[in-house]
XYZ file of C-alpha atoms in Angstrom:
169
model
C 54.769 -31.956 -36.422
C 51.406 -30.982 -35.000
C 51.083 -28.122 -32.542
C 50.065 -28.209 -28.880
C 47.646 -25.667 -27.451
C 47.718 -24.524 -23.862
C 44.461 -22.811 -22.981
C 44.247 -20.924 -19.711
C 41.061 -19.598 -18.188
C 43.021 -16.611 -16.861
C 46.458 -15.100 -17.320
C 46.980 -15.747 -13.611
C 47.456 -19.421 -14.610
C 50.680 -18.593 -16.477
C 53.023 -19.442 -13.568
C 51.396 -22.872 -13.357
C 51.648 -23.667 -17.084
C 55.101 -22.134 -17.652
C 56.871 -25.486 -17.000
C 54.756 -27.019 -19.787
C 55.635 -24.209 -22.200
C 59.348 -24.612 -21.419
C 59.230 -28.405 -21.764
C 57.443 -28.270 -25.114
C 59.921 -25.686 -26.439
C 62.821 -27.835 -25.246
C 61.406 -30.717 -27.292
C 60.924 -28.480 -30.341
C 57.122 -28.679 -30.264
C 55.301 -25.603 -31.502
C 53.025 -24.327 -28.769
C 50.161 -21.878 -28.883
C 49.253 -20.393 -25.503
C 45.950 -18.563 -25.167
C 43.624 -17.107 -22.548
C 40.038 -18.033 -23.304
C 36.990 -18.203 -21.159
C 33.929 -20.230 -21.952
C 32.078 -17.688 -19.803
C 33.501 -14.370 -20.999
C 34.672 -15.183 -24.547
C 32.485 -18.092 -25.632
C 32.580 -17.203 -29.338
C 36.388 -17.144 -29.457
C 36.622 -20.341 -27.437
C 34.183 -22.146 -29.720
C 35.925 -20.871 -32.865
C 39.326 -21.990 -31.586
C 38.001 -25.444 -30.794
C 36.020 -25.793 -34.010
C 39.066 -24.881 -36.131
C 41.744 -26.770 -34.178
C 42.378 -29.453 -36.798
C 42.348 -26.949 -39.666
C 44.820 -24.766 -37.773
C 47.444 -27.484 -37.429
C 46.664 -29.222 -34.189
C 45.877 -32.313 -36.222
C 44.890 -35.914 -35.845
C 47.089 -36.551 -32.818
C 47.580 -33.614 -30.551
C 48.009 -32.633 -26.976
C 45.862 -29.996 -25.406
C 46.434 -28.625 -21.945
C 43.632 -26.810 -20.218
C 44.320 -24.957 -17.008
C 41.966 -23.009 -14.821
C 41.893 -22.139 -11.160
C 38.269 -22.710 -10.279
C 36.337 -25.979 -10.361
C 33.473 -24.882 -12.612
C 35.656 -22.847 -14.911
C 37.952 -25.820 -15.454
C 35.098 -28.140 -16.305
C 33.546 -25.655 -18.713
C 36.887 -24.868 -20.365
C 37.552 -28.563 -20.876
C 34.030 -28.966 -22.206
C 34.563 -26.207 -24.750
C 37.591 -27.857 -26.339
C 36.399 -31.427 -26.362
C 36.262 -32.882 -29.800
C 37.941 -35.913 -31.253
C 41.398 -34.606 -30.309
C 43.070 -35.598 -27.019
C 42.727 -33.206 -24.094
C 45.045 -33.179 -21.097
C 43.658 -31.406 -18.051
C 45.973 -29.648 -15.615
C 44.078 -29.218 -12.357
C 45.344 -26.092 -10.631
C 45.460 -25.500 -6.926
C 43.389 -22.688 -5.527
C 42.935 -21.139 -2.127
C 40.259 -23.682 -1.308
C 40.632 -27.463 -1.439
C 44.218 -27.270 -2.804
C 43.167 -28.216 -6.338
C 41.202 -31.321 -5.443
C 38.036 -29.644 -6.723
C 39.717 -29.007 -10.081
C 41.060 -32.575 -10.138
C 37.609 -34.042 -9.576
C 36.028 -31.732 -12.157
C 38.593 -32.871 -14.713
C 38.307 -36.608 -14.167
C 34.506 -36.634 -13.932
C 33.754 -35.978 -17.598
C 30.685 -37.773 -18.949
C 30.964 -41.137 -20.735
C 32.282 -40.758 -24.262
C 34.224 -37.550 -23.468
C 37.632 -38.740 -22.189
C 40.084 -36.259 -20.689
C 43.557 -37.271 -19.569
C 44.458 -35.661 -16.258
C 47.804 -35.039 -14.629
C 48.419 -34.146 -11.003
C 47.573 -30.800 -9.471
C 49.847 -28.104 -10.962
C 51.736 -30.818 -12.897
C 52.030 -28.866 -16.142
C 55.398 -30.379 -17.064
C 53.842 -33.849 -16.983
C 51.012 -32.577 -19.190
C 53.592 -31.365 -21.696
C 55.403 -34.691 -21.619
C 52.148 -36.600 -22.080
C 51.274 -34.382 -25.059
C 54.756 -35.049 -26.462
C 54.298 -38.797 -26.009
C 50.980 -38.645 -27.870
C 52.624 -36.726 -30.711
C 55.660 -39.033 -30.737
C 53.506 -42.005 -31.752
C 53.724 -40.704 -35.325
C 57.050 -38.853 -35.116
C 60.304 -40.832 -34.892
C 62.426 -37.723 -34.274
C 60.329 -36.670 -31.303
C 60.309 -40.251 -29.996
C 64.130 -40.257 -30.116
C 64.209 -37.009 -28.105
C 61.911 -38.507 -25.461
C 63.980 -41.696 -25.260
C 67.157 -39.626 -24.858
C 65.501 -37.532 -22.157
C 64.564 -40.693 -20.219
C 68.097 -42.065 -20.606
C 69.494 -38.775 -19.268
C 67.115 -38.928 -16.296
C 68.251 -42.475 -15.518
C 71.907 -41.410 -15.694
C 71.218 -38.528 -13.298
C 69.764 -41.002 -10.790
C 72.801 -43.274 -11.189
C 75.130 -40.337 -10.527
C 73.146 -39.350 -7.431
C 73.435 -42.928 -6.157
C 77.209 -42.894 -6.680
C 77.448 -39.591 -4.768
C 75.279 -40.992 -1.981
C 77.455 -44.089 -1.650
C 80.513 -41.851 -1.242
C 78.764 -39.799 1.467
C 77.712 -42.951 3.306
C 81.350 -44.012 3.617
C 81.928 -40.924 5.764
C 79.128 -41.726 8.195
C-alpha cells in the first residue's frame, strides 16, 4: 500500500491534523507527518516533493497539506503539486475563521487540481486519501465499506433509542 504524507506549515497545526493521523492509522495506512515551510525550508520541501513517488507515495496517493495562514497554505500546496493527488485542509485562524485558507486552497490555477475538505476537517481529508488509495486496494476498500456499514448501524441504533425516548414524552 502506498503511504500518505501530512505536511504542516507549523507544528502548531498538529492539533488540527491529529484526527487525520488517527484515522489513517486506524485504517492501517502508513503515514508520514512532517513540518515543512516553502518559505523557511524551501530546499527540504522541494526535495520531499520531487522524491515523493520514489519514496513510496506512489501512483495513487493522498496528501494532506495544512497551514494556518492564507499565503502559507497556498505556497505549501504549490510546493507539493505534481501528478499526485493533493488534499488541502484549510485551517481556521484568528481572522476570517479559515475562509481565507479555504479560498486559497480552492483557487489553484487551471491544470493544478487540489481537492479541498472543510475548514479543520482533517478526518475527512484522511478518509478521502483512503478512498483514493482504495481504488487499487481491495483490502482497504473492504475496511472502508465496513466502516460505512458501522456508521449506518450507529445511526439506526440512535433512531431506536430516540423512538423509545419519544414514547415518554
